[in-house]
Amino acid sequence: MFQKVLIANRGEIACRVIRTCRALGIRTVAVYSEADADAQHVRQADEAYCIGGPRPQDSYLRGDAIVDVALRSGAQAIHPGYGFLSENADFADAVEAAGIAFIGPPAASMRKMGSKAGAKDLMQAAGVPVVPGYTGDDQDGAVLQREADRIGYPLMIKAAHGGGGKGMRIVRTSPEFAAHLESCQREARNAFGRDRVLLERYIEKPRHIEIQVFADRFGNTIHLFERECSAQRRYQKVLEESPSPFLTPDLRREMGEAAVQAARAIDYVNAGTVEFIVAQDGSFYFMEINTRLQVEHPVTEMVTGLDLVEWQLRVAFGLPLPLAQDALAQRGHAIEVRLYAEDPDAGFLPGSGRLERLRLPTASEGVRVDSGVVEGDTVTIFYDPMIAKLIVHGADRAQALARMRDALARSEIVGPKSNIEFLERLVRHPAVVDGSIDTGYLDRHLDEFLARPQGEDRLLLAAVTARLIASERASERCNAASADPTSPWAAHDGWRIGGAAPWRVAFV
């Protein structure tokens, strides 16, 4: 096994990789920006080297500086984590050229998945189901309009070199296609420098289900079952779980086999994720392959009992996969959510600032916390504002949901605003509880997951109070009319020997 590994990342994933390396007796090397000099991954690693300024392009995106540190420190391998350079084929090539092992797939496999259009054509040729559409080179507006009419509506226009939900438009009728096409191309040009698009049939109320795959250099390729990621906001995952409440055993088997087929089609090695869009009738279609470890990989670890980072290290070192397909099984149910420094009631505006108070559940049986910060650390403006991932495991889905509600109730963040209350509403919502949520549900019903504006609460309390007072006075008048008007007990003016009695109204 490797003796020393450099982690080309920061925060939670860097700490996660360090944890496995430590368990295997592997020394770790951290790299950090000037903004991260005091970060947890720097403190936890055996060695740490500053590689530049706080902006990602001045530090964590500097592949040359990272390779230089690896050579100077004697690291035998580089783990890229996720984000930053994890899916950069040029970086993977540079690492290999320096005589260092890259803990991920070959650069050639990454390049095959670099273009959505090329990936779709490759999968179709390999017999993997793909959504009907157009991926041709002819990008003339009239040609695209004709192809859109052939595919049928609704359809989606997607930037061929896009990602992160950018450069995507849903078109429901032929007359509105041209305007959406122009808008999509403009956004793609600004975000990715290229405006090529592809067209595909839009699946109404789809599920998003991904399959974890693993392959070694000996021709062994397996899958480690599915994760359902249908709870999304603007194409960004909010909650992940395994097993999927939607899949039948037969559909699970079919999708697993298709994922393995997809990985073999690009000569894949190491950990990857094959993502599918699934229609309500159970038909599924290839979306993309994420050529790295996913943020939600702990969900798979919880239901399989395996350490995927350890598997990555072993495969990168040249060892075969530890288990065959028939030795793998799903046990129980796992759910993951991510705690962010963000304000859901202000459009999920990212936050920053010092974590004056950070209380997270104690790791225990059925509860796992992956974090890259502790109380007193600062969430900076330069990077993703994720504070922690909460992952729970239960004997079944009901128990897992109950444990997640309890874990969120025991979480507290003081300093920057957080999304804890939003997540608490999410895991109690009927669409999540009954497992019926689709990828567009949150965007269609976002108000159901947000707190009412504070002004509305005040108006409601004022209205209820006014109604109570009016009701009380009406009752007093009624009682006075039926009583002896000469009796002192008929007076309802609140007089008492000790002075007027206050009337307290409490709202819970």
Short mmCIF file of C-alpha atoms in Angstrom, two decimals:
data_model
loop_
_atom_site.label_atom_id
_atom_site.label_comp_id
_atom_site.label_asym_id
_atom_site.label_seq_id
_atom_site.Cartn_x
_atom_site.Cartn_y
_atom_site.Cartn_z
CA MET A 1 0.00 0.00 0.00
CA PHE A 2 1.03 3.63 -0.45
CA GLN A 3 3.15 5.07 2.35
CA LYS A 4 2.22 8.72 1.76
CA VAL A 5 -0.78 10.30 -0.04
CA LEU A 6 -1.42 13.96 -0.89
CA ILE A 7 -5.03 15.20 -0.77
CA ALA A 8 -5.61 17.85 -3.44
CA ASN A 9 -8.66 19.30 -1.73
CA ARG A 10 -9.92 20.95 1.41
CA GLY A 11 -12.67 20.85 4.01
CA GLU A 12 -14.88 17.88 4.69
CA ILE A 13 -13.64 15.60 1.90
CA ALA A 14 -9.98 16.18 2.78
CA CYS A 15 -10.72 15.25 6.41
CA ARG A 16 -12.68 12.22 5.19
CA VAL A 17 -9.73 10.92 3.12
CA ILE A 18 -7.29 11.60 5.96
CA ARG A 19 -9.45 9.50 8.29
CA THR A 20 -9.21 6.41 6.07
CA CYS A 21 -5.50 6.93 5.40
CA ARG A 22 -4.86 7.14 9.12
CA ALA A 23 -6.74 3.87 9.68
CA LEU A 24 -4.54 2.21 7.04
CA GLY A 25 -1.30 3.65 8.45
CA ILE A 26 -0.76 5.96 5.45
CA ARG A 27 0.87 9.36 6.07
CA THR A 28 -1.03 12.32 4.58
CA VAL A 29 -0.01 15.59 2.97
CA ALA A 30 -2.41 18.54 2.91
CA VAL A 31 -2.32 21.55 0.64
CA TYR A 32 -4.01 24.79 1.64
CA SER A 33 -4.67 28.35 0.60
CA GLU A 34 -3.85 31.41 2.66
CA ALA A 35 -7.50 31.48 3.79
CA ASP A 36 -7.22 27.90 5.08
CA ALA A 37 -4.04 28.19 7.14
CA ASP A 38 -5.96 27.19 10.29
CA ALA A 39 -8.38 24.74 8.64
CA GLN A 40 -9.14 21.32 10.08
CA HIS A 41 -7.64 19.37 7.17
CA VAL A 42 -4.37 21.24 7.71
CA ARG A 43 -4.37 20.36 11.40
CA GLN A 44 -5.23 16.71 10.82
CA ALA A 45 -2.68 15.92 8.09
CA ASP A 46 0.87 14.81 8.86
CA GLU A 47 2.31 17.56 6.63
CA ALA A 48 0.80 20.70 5.09
CA TYR A 49 1.96 23.11 2.40
CA CYS A 50 0.56 26.51 1.38
CA ILE A 51 -0.01 26.72 -2.38
CA GLY A 52 -1.37 30.24 -2.91
CA GLY A 53 -3.99 32.87 -2.27
CA PRO A 54 -7.57 32.37 -1.07
CA ARG A 55 -9.22 32.27 -4.50
CA PRO A 56 -9.50 28.73 -5.91
CA GLN A 57 -7.74 29.73 -9.13
CA ASP A 58 -4.79 30.90 -7.03
CA SER A 59 -4.53 27.71 -4.98
CA TYR A 60 -6.72 24.59 -5.23
CA LEU A 61 -6.99 24.85 -9.02
CA ARG A 62 -3.21 25.16 -9.50
CA GLY A 63 -2.36 21.67 -10.66
CA ASP A 64 1.31 22.51 -11.19
CA ALA A 65 1.71 23.71 -7.60
CA ILE A 66 0.00 20.60 -6.25
CA VAL A 67 2.19 18.23 -8.26
CA ASP A 68 5.27 20.18 -7.11
CA VAL A 69 4.27 19.68 -3.44
CA ALA A 70 3.71 15.98 -4.07
CA LEU A 71 7.21 15.63 -5.50
CA ARG A 72 8.83 17.66 -2.71
CA SER A 73 7.00 15.80 0.03
CA GLY A 74 7.59 12.35 -1.40
CA ALA A 75 3.89 11.56 -1.82
CA GLN A 76 3.33 8.48 -3.95
CA ALA A 77 -0.28 9.26 -4.87
CA ILE A 78 -2.74 12.14 -5.10
CA HIS A 79 -6.40 11.88 -4.08
CA PRO A 80 -8.39 14.71 -5.75
CA GLY A 81 -11.55 14.46 -3.61
CA TYR A 82 -14.51 16.00 -5.44
CA GLY A 83 -14.82 19.40 -7.05
CA PHE A 84 -11.76 21.48 -7.98
CA LEU A 85 -9.46 19.28 -10.13
CA SER A 86 -11.16 15.93 -9.49
CA GLU A 87 -12.52 15.59 -13.05
CA ASN A 88 -9.75 17.50 -14.83
CA ALA A 89 -8.18 15.13 -17.36
CA ASP A 90 -5.14 17.39 -17.87
CA PHE A 91 -4.42 17.28 -14.14
CA ALA A 92 -4.72 13.48 -14.09
CA ASP A 93 -2.24 13.33 -17.00
CA ALA A 94 0.18 15.69 -15.22
CA VAL A 95 0.06 13.56 -12.07
CA GLU A 96 0.80 10.35 -13.99
CA ALA A 97 3.56 12.08 -16.01
CA ALA A 98 5.27 13.04 -12.74
CA GLY A 99 5.41 9.39 -11.75
CA ILE A 100 2.65 9.78 -9.12
CA ALA A 101 -0.46 7.62 -8.90
CA PHE A 102 -3.77 9.39 -9.52
CA ILE A 103 -6.48 8.02 -7.24
CA GLY A 104 -9.23 8.12 -9.81
CA PRO A 105 -10.01 7.02 -13.37
CA PRO A 106 -7.64 7.38 -16.34
CA ALA A 107 -7.65 10.74 -18.10
CA ALA A 108 -8.90 9.04 -21.27
CA SER A 109 -12.05 7.89 -19.46
CA MET A 110 -12.66 11.43 -18.19
CA ARG A 111 -12.33 12.86 -21.67
CA LYS A 112 -14.90 10.41 -23.04
CA MET A 113 -17.38 11.83 -20.51
CA GLY A 114 -16.31 15.46 -20.93
CA SER A 115 -18.93 16.15 -23.58
CA LYS A 116 -22.56 15.28 -22.84
CA ALA A 117 -23.21 14.80 -26.55
CA GLY A 118 -20.21 12.51 -27.06
CA ALA A 119 -21.02 10.55 -23.89
CA LYS A 120 -24.60 10.00 -25.05
CA ASP A 121 -23.48 8.73 -28.46
CA LEU A 122 -20.95 6.41 -26.81
CA MET A 123 -23.54 4.96 -24.43
CA GLN A 124 -26.08 4.47 -27.20
CA ALA A 125 -23.48 2.51 -29.19
CA ALA A 126 -22.78 0.38 -26.08
CA GLY A 127 -26.46 -0.50 -25.70
CA VAL A 128 -27.10 1.65 -22.62
CA PRO A 129 -30.59 3.27 -22.74
CA VAL A 130 -30.45 6.99 -23.61
CA VAL A 131 -33.18 9.63 -23.82
CA PRO A 132 -34.40 10.22 -27.42
CA GLY A 133 -32.79 13.37 -28.74
CA TYR A 134 -30.30 15.11 -31.03
CA THR A 135 -26.55 15.37 -30.42
CA GLY A 136 -25.37 16.31 -33.92
CA ASP A 137 -22.64 18.75 -34.91
CA ASP A 138 -24.95 20.88 -37.07
CA GLN A 139 -26.00 23.69 -34.74
CA ASP A 140 -27.89 25.77 -37.27
CA GLY A 141 -31.06 27.19 -35.70
CA ALA A 142 -33.32 25.81 -38.42
CA VAL A 143 -31.81 22.33 -38.06
CA LEU A 144 -32.24 22.41 -34.30
CA GLN A 145 -35.85 23.57 -34.68
CA ARG A 146 -36.57 20.72 -37.09
CA GLU A 147 -34.95 18.16 -34.79
CA ALA A 148 -36.91 19.51 -31.82
CA ASP A 149 -40.18 19.09 -33.72
CA ARG A 150 -39.13 15.52 -34.62
CA ILE A 151 -38.30 14.60 -30.99
CA GLY A 152 -41.53 16.09 -29.71
CA TYR A 153 -42.45 18.26 -26.73
CA PRO A 154 -41.80 18.85 -23.95
CA LEU A 155 -38.06 18.68 -24.55
CA MET A 156 -34.93 20.00 -22.88
CA ILE A 157 -32.15 22.08 -24.43
CA LYS A 158 -28.85 21.36 -22.65
CA ALA A 159 -25.38 22.88 -23.01
CA ALA A 160 -23.22 20.08 -24.42
CA HIS A 161 -20.29 21.08 -22.20
CA GLY A 162 -22.33 22.26 -19.23
CA GLY A 163 -22.88 21.25 -15.65
CA GLY A 164 -24.27 22.41 -12.33
CA GLY A 165 -27.72 23.09 -13.78
CA LYS A 166 -26.46 25.89 -16.08
CA GLY A 167 -27.35 26.05 -19.74
CA MET A 168 -30.61 24.10 -19.47
CA ARG A 169 -34.06 25.09 -20.74
CA ILE A 170 -37.39 23.25 -20.86
CA VAL A 171 -39.44 23.91 -24.01
CA ARG A 172 -43.09 22.90 -24.06
CA THR A 173 -44.26 24.09 -27.49
CA SER A 174 -42.67 24.55 -30.92
CA PRO A 175 -43.24 28.34 -31.17
CA GLU A 176 -41.23 29.04 -28.00
CA PHE A 177 -38.22 26.92 -29.05
CA ALA A 178 -36.19 29.67 -30.78
CA ALA A 179 -36.27 32.07 -27.82
CA HIS A 180 -35.26 29.34 -25.35
CA LEU A 181 -32.48 28.18 -27.68
CA GLU A 182 -30.97 31.67 -27.87
CA SER A 183 -31.14 32.07 -24.08
CA CYS A 184 -29.55 28.67 -23.45
CA GLN A 185 -26.73 29.29 -25.95
CA ARG A 186 -25.97 32.68 -24.41
CA GLU A 187 -25.77 31.22 -20.90
CA ALA A 188 -23.61 28.32 -22.09
CA ARG A 189 -21.25 30.68 -23.90
CA ASN A 190 -20.83 32.84 -20.79
CA ALA A 191 -20.45 29.93 -18.35
CA PHE A 192 -18.44 27.40 -20.38
CA GLY A 193 -17.00 29.30 -23.34
CA ARG A 194 -18.86 27.05 -25.81
CA ASP A 195 -22.47 27.31 -26.94
CA ARG A 196 -23.04 23.91 -28.52
CA VAL A 197 -26.30 22.36 -27.32
CA LEU A 198 -28.02 19.00 -27.45
CA LEU A 199 -31.73 18.26 -27.43
CA GLU A 200 -33.50 15.50 -25.58
CA ARG A 201 -37.02 14.48 -24.65
CA TYR A 202 -38.05 15.97 -21.31
CA ILE A 203 -39.28 13.34 -18.86
CA GLU A 204 -42.17 14.64 -16.76
CA LYS A 205 -41.82 14.24 -12.97
CA PRO A 206 -38.72 12.04 -13.23
CA ARG A 207 -36.72 10.36 -10.49
CA HIS A 208 -32.95 10.83 -10.31
CA ILE A 209 -31.22 7.56 -9.45
CA GLU A 210 -27.49 6.98 -9.59
CA ILE A 211 -25.53 3.74 -9.40
CA GLN A 212 -22.16 3.51 -7.65
CA VAL A 213 -19.68 1.59 -9.81
CA PHE A 214 -16.14 0.37 -9.16
CA ALA A 215 -13.57 -1.16 -11.50
CA ASP A 216 -10.01 -2.37 -11.17
CA ARG A 217 -7.18 -2.87 -13.66
CA PHE A 218 -7.86 -6.60 -13.94
CA GLY A 219 -11.13 -6.27 -15.87
CA ASN A 220 -13.42 -6.53 -12.85
CA THR A 221 -16.33 -4.06 -12.84
CA ILE A 222 -19.13 -4.13 -10.29
CA HIS A 223 -21.86 -1.87 -8.91
CA LEU A 224 -22.62 -1.12 -5.28
CA PHE A 225 -26.34 -0.48 -5.76
CA GLU A 226 -28.22 2.79 -6.07
CA ARG A 227 -28.69 6.12 -4.40
CA GLU A 228 -31.87 8.09 -5.02
CA CYS A 229 -31.30 11.83 -5.35
CA SER A 230 -34.75 13.01 -6.48
CA ALA A 231 -35.06 15.71 -3.79
CA GLN A 232 -33.44 18.57 -5.70
CA ARG A 233 -33.61 22.33 -5.95
CA ARG A 234 -32.58 23.78 -9.29
CA TYR A 235 -30.86 20.53 -10.22
CA GLN A 236 -28.82 20.54 -7.00
CA LYS A 237 -29.26 17.50 -4.71
CA VAL A 238 -30.73 18.17 -1.27
CA LEU A 239 -31.34 14.69 0.16
CA GLU A 240 -29.89 11.32 -0.89
CA GLU A 241 -30.92 7.85 0.22
CA SER A 242 -30.37 4.16 -0.38
CA PRO A 243 -32.15 1.95 -1.20
CA SER A 244 -34.49 3.91 -3.44
CA PRO A 245 -38.13 3.62 -2.32
CA PHE A 246 -39.08 3.67 -6.03
CA LEU A 247 -37.09 0.74 -7.41
CA THR A 248 -38.34 -2.81 -7.62
CA PRO A 249 -35.80 -5.66 -7.32
CA ASP A 250 -35.99 -6.26 -11.08
CA LEU A 251 -35.48 -2.58 -11.92
CA ARG A 252 -32.56 -2.39 -9.46
CA ARG A 253 -30.91 -5.34 -11.18
CA GLU A 254 -31.48 -3.89 -14.68
CA MET A 255 -30.07 -0.49 -13.74
CA GLY A 256 -27.07 -2.04 -12.01
CA GLU A 257 -26.25 -4.09 -15.10
CA ALA A 258 -26.64 -1.01 -17.33
CA ALA A 259 -24.29 0.99 -15.08
CA VAL A 260 -21.61 -1.71 -15.27
CA GLN A 261 -22.06 -1.78 -19.05
CA ALA A 262 -21.59 2.01 -19.17
CA ALA A 263 -18.39 1.87 -17.10
CA ARG A 264 -16.92 -0.86 -19.28
CA ALA A 265 -17.73 1.18 -22.41
CA ILE A 266 -15.18 3.82 -21.37
CA ASP A 267 -12.58 1.44 -19.86
CA TYR A 268 -13.31 2.81 -16.41
CA VAL A 269 -11.07 2.22 -13.37
CA ASN A 270 -11.66 3.21 -9.71
CA ALA A 271 -14.84 4.76 -8.25
CA GLY A 272 -17.48 6.37 -10.42
CA THR A 273 -21.19 7.10 -10.51
CA VAL A 274 -23.53 6.40 -13.40
CA GLU A 275 -26.52 8.73 -13.25
CA PHE A 276 -29.91 7.85 -14.70
CA ILE A 277 -33.17 9.70 -15.14
CA VAL A 278 -36.13 7.42 -14.43
CA ALA A 279 -39.67 7.95 -15.71
CA GLN A 280 -42.77 7.23 -13.63
CA ASP A 281 -43.35 4.03 -15.61
CA GLY A 282 -39.91 2.70 -14.62
CA SER A 283 -38.15 3.30 -17.94
CA PHE A 284 -34.66 4.68 -17.30
CA TYR A 285 -32.14 6.60 -19.39
CA PHE A 286 -28.44 7.39 -19.10
CA MET A 287 -27.56 10.95 -18.05
CA GLU A 288 -23.82 11.02 -17.32
CA ILE A 289 -20.94 9.38 -15.49
CA ASN A 290 -19.36 11.33 -12.65
CA THR A 291 -15.71 10.31 -12.86
CA ARG A 292 -14.93 10.77 -9.17
CA LEU A 293 -16.13 10.00 -5.68
CA GLN A 294 -19.53 11.61 -5.01
CA VAL A 295 -20.43 13.89 -2.10
CA GLU A 296 -23.14 11.40 -1.13
CA HIS A 297 -20.88 8.32 -1.10
CA PRO A 298 -21.42 7.81 2.70
CA VAL A 299 -24.97 6.65 1.92
CA THR A 300 -23.54 3.70 0.01
CA GLU A 301 -20.99 3.05 2.73
CA MET A 302 -23.71 2.89 5.37
CA VAL A 303 -25.83 0.29 3.54
CA THR A 304 -22.92 -1.86 2.33
CA GLY A 305 -20.64 -1.56 5.36
CA LEU A 306 -17.68 -0.75 3.08
CA ASP A 307 -15.10 2.07 3.01
CA LEU A 308 -15.10 3.40 -0.55
CA VAL A 309 -12.01 5.55 -0.01
CA GLU A 310 -10.10 2.44 1.09
CA TRP A 311 -11.26 0.72 -2.10
CA GLN A 312 -10.05 3.72 -4.11
CA LEU A 313 -6.62 3.52 -2.53
CA ARG A 314 -6.31 -0.23 -3.11
CA VAL A 315 -7.38 -0.04 -6.75
CA ALA A 316 -5.05 2.92 -7.43
CA PHE A 317 -2.18 0.93 -5.91
CA GLY A 318 -2.86 -1.84 -8.39
CA LEU A 319 -4.76 -4.32 -6.25
CA PRO A 320 -7.93 -6.11 -7.43
CA LEU A 321 -11.38 -5.28 -6.09
CA PRO A 322 -11.83 -6.81 -2.62
CA LEU A 323 -15.27 -8.33 -3.39
CA ALA A 324 -17.19 -9.74 -6.32
CA GLN A 325 -20.73 -8.67 -7.25
CA ASP A 326 -22.46 -11.63 -5.64
CA ALA A 327 -20.77 -10.87 -2.29
CA LEU A 328 -22.40 -7.43 -2.02
CA ALA A 329 -25.72 -6.63 -0.36
CA GLN A 330 -27.75 -3.67 0.88
CA ARG A 331 -28.53 -3.74 4.58
CA GLY A 332 -31.04 -1.35 6.13
CA HIS A 333 -31.66 2.18 4.90
CA ALA A 334 -29.41 5.28 4.85
CA ILE A 335 -30.18 8.98 4.31
CA GLU A 336 -27.86 11.98 3.92
CA VAL A 337 -28.46 15.73 4.12
CA ARG A 338 -25.95 18.58 4.06
CA LEU A 339 -25.83 21.45 6.52
CA TYR A 340 -24.96 24.68 4.72
CA ALA A 341 -24.24 28.22 5.80
CA GLU A 342 -27.05 29.67 3.70
CA ASP A 343 -30.38 31.45 4.12
CA PRO A 344 -33.23 29.48 2.50
CA ASP A 345 -35.67 32.33 3.20
CA ALA A 346 -33.46 34.70 1.18
CA GLY A 347 -33.22 32.53 -1.92
CA PHE A 348 -30.61 30.21 -0.36
CA LEU A 349 -28.08 33.03 -0.29
CA PRO A 350 -24.68 31.59 0.76
CA GLY A 351 -23.47 32.78 4.15
CA SER A 352 -20.10 33.29 5.77
CA GLY A 353 -18.70 34.17 9.16
CA ARG A 354 -17.42 32.68 12.37
CA LEU A 355 -19.16 29.61 13.76
CA GLU A 356 -19.80 31.04 17.22
CA ARG A 357 -21.67 27.90 18.19
CA LEU A 358 -21.66 24.56 16.40
CA ARG A 359 -23.48 21.63 17.95
CA LEU A 360 -23.74 18.44 15.91
CA PRO A 361 -25.01 15.01 16.97
CA THR A 362 -22.45 12.74 18.56
CA ALA A 363 -21.44 10.00 16.18
CA SER A 364 -23.10 6.79 17.31
CA GLU A 365 -24.65 3.64 15.93
CA GLY A 366 -26.85 4.77 13.09
CA VAL A 367 -25.58 8.39 13.04
CA ARG A 368 -22.50 9.64 11.18
CA VAL A 369 -21.22 13.21 10.91
CA ASP A 370 -18.69 14.20 8.22
CA SER A 371 -17.41 17.75 8.69
CA GLY A 372 -14.40 19.90 7.93
CA VAL A 373 -15.01 22.58 10.58
CA VAL A 374 -15.38 22.89 14.34
CA GLU A 375 -16.82 25.55 16.61
CA GLY A 376 -14.78 28.74 16.28
CA ASP A 377 -13.79 28.12 12.64
CA THR A 378 -14.83 30.56 9.93
CA VAL A 379 -16.92 29.80 6.87
CA THR A 380 -15.21 31.90 4.20
CA ILE A 381 -16.65 33.53 1.11
CA PHE A 382 -14.17 31.76 -1.15
CA TYR A 383 -15.45 28.18 -1.06
CA ASP A 384 -18.55 26.03 -0.85
CA PRO A 385 -20.33 26.91 2.44
CA MET A 386 -21.03 23.32 3.50
CA ILE A 387 -20.61 22.90 7.25
CA ALA A 388 -21.29 19.18 7.67
CA LYS A 389 -23.03 16.13 6.27
CA LEU A 390 -25.46 14.22 8.47
CA ILE A 391 -25.81 10.57 7.51
CA VAL A 392 -28.13 8.20 9.33
CA HIS A 393 -28.78 4.48 9.05
CA GLY A 394 -31.77 2.49 10.21
CA ALA A 395 -33.19 -1.00 9.94
CA ASP A 396 -35.75 0.42 7.50
CA ARG A 397 -36.70 3.74 5.92
CA ALA A 398 -39.07 4.77 8.71
CA GLN A 399 -36.36 4.35 11.34
CA ALA A 400 -33.82 6.19 9.18
CA LEU A 401 -36.19 9.16 8.76
CA ALA A 402 -36.84 9.22 12.52
CA ARG A 403 -33.11 9.23 13.21
CA MET A 404 -32.55 12.04 10.72
CA ARG A 405 -35.26 14.16 12.39
CA ASP A 406 -33.60 13.55 15.75
CA ALA A 407 -30.13 14.35 14.37
CA LEU A 408 -31.35 17.65 12.91
CA ALA A 409 -33.14 18.53 16.17
CA ARG A 410 -29.82 18.10 17.99
CA SER A 411 -27.95 20.34 15.53
CA GLU A 412 -27.39 24.02 16.25
CA ILE A 413 -25.47 26.66 14.32
CA VAL A 414 -24.96 30.18 15.63
CA GLY A 415 -23.11 32.70 13.48
CA PRO A 416 -23.96 32.47 9.78
CA LYS A 417 -27.54 31.52 8.94
CA SER A 418 -28.05 27.84 8.17
CA ASN A 419 -30.51 25.54 6.41
CA ILE A 420 -31.31 23.36 9.45
CA GLU A 421 -34.96 24.44 9.70
CA PHE A 422 -35.42 23.93 5.96
CA LEU A 423 -34.06 20.38 6.26
CA GLU A 424 -36.30 19.69 9.26
CA ARG A 425 -39.35 20.62 7.18
CA LEU A 426 -38.03 18.56 4.28
CA VAL A 427 -37.70 15.28 6.20
CA ARG A 428 -41.23 15.72 7.62
CA HIS A 429 -42.91 16.61 4.33
CA PRO A 430 -45.41 14.04 2.99
CA ALA A 431 -43.68 13.88 -0.41
CA VAL A 432 -40.46 12.77 1.30
CA VAL A 433 -42.10 10.59 3.93
CA ASP A 434 -44.11 8.60 1.36
CA GLY A 435 -41.19 8.49 -1.10
CA SER A 436 -43.09 10.14 -3.97
CA ILE A 437 -40.89 13.22 -4.52
CA ASP A 438 -39.61 13.85 -8.06
CA THR A 439 -36.77 16.08 -9.23
CA GLY A 440 -39.01 19.11 -9.86
CA TYR A 441 -41.16 18.90 -6.74
CA LEU A 442 -39.11 21.28 -4.59
CA ASP A 443 -39.03 23.95 -7.29
CA ARG A 444 -42.79 23.63 -7.81
CA HIS A 445 -43.65 23.71 -4.10
CA LEU A 446 -40.74 25.53 -2.48
CA ASP A 447 -43.04 27.67 -0.33
CA GLU A 448 -44.11 24.50 1.53
CA PHE A 449 -40.55 24.09 2.81
CA LEU A 450 -39.82 27.69 3.78
CA ALA A 451 -40.73 29.60 6.94
CA ARG A 452 -43.55 32.11 6.66
CA PRO A 453 -42.23 35.70 6.65
CA GLN A 454 -42.07 37.03 10.22
CA GLY A 455 -44.43 39.86 9.34
CA GLU A 456 -47.14 37.34 8.45
CA ASP A 457 -46.80 35.70 11.88
CA ARG A 458 -47.20 39.07 13.62
CA LEU A 459 -50.28 39.91 11.55
CA LEU A 460 -51.77 36.50 12.35
CA LEU A 461 -51.20 36.95 16.09
CA ALA A 462 -52.68 40.44 16.00
CA ALA A 463 -55.76 39.21 14.15
CA VAL A 464 -56.31 36.30 16.57
CA THR A 465 -55.89 38.60 19.57
CA ALA A 466 -58.40 41.06 18.15
CA ARG A 467 -60.84 38.23 17.55
CA LEU A 468 -60.43 36.96 21.14
CA ILE A 469 -61.00 40.43 22.58
CA ALA A 470 -64.09 40.95 20.41
CA SER A 471 -65.43 37.55 21.46
CA GLU A 472 -64.82 38.30 25.15
CA ARG A 473 -66.61 41.63 24.95
CA ALA A 474 -69.57 40.08 23.13
CA SER A 475 -69.76 37.47 25.89
CA GLU A 476 -69.69 40.21 28.56
CA ARG A 477 -72.54 42.08 26.88
CA CYS A 478 -74.57 38.90 26.65
CA ASN A 479 -74.03 38.08 30.32
CA ALA A 480 -74.80 41.63 31.42
CA ALA A 481 -78.10 41.62 29.48
CA SER A 482 -79.31 38.51 31.25
CA ALA A 483 -78.21 39.49 34.76
CA ASP A 484 -79.76 41.74 37.37
CA PRO A 485 -78.55 45.21 36.31
CA THR A 486 -78.64 46.35 39.96
CA SER A 487 -76.30 43.57 41.13
CA PRO A 488 -72.60 44.45 41.58
CA TRP A 489 -71.79 41.00 40.20
CA ALA A 490 -73.33 41.93 36.84
CA ALA A 491 -70.50 44.41 36.13
CA HIS A 492 -67.84 43.12 33.74
CA ASP A 493 -65.40 46.05 33.93
CA GLY A 494 -62.48 44.06 35.32
CA TRP A 495 -62.62 45.85 38.71
CA ARG A 496 -61.02 44.05 41.61
CA ILE A 497 -59.84 44.99 45.08
CA GLY A 498 -56.17 44.58 44.15
CA GLY A 499 -56.47 46.59 40.96
CA ALA A 500 -57.29 45.71 37.36
CA ALA A 501 -56.38 42.16 36.34
CA PRO A 502 -54.18 41.78 33.25
CA TRP A 503 -55.38 39.44 30.55
CA ARG A 504 -52.53 37.32 29.22
CA VAL A 505 -52.80 35.67 25.82
CA ALA A 506 -50.17 33.03 25.12
CA PHE A 507 -49.50 31.56 21.66
CA VAL A 508 -47.72 28.25 21.17
#
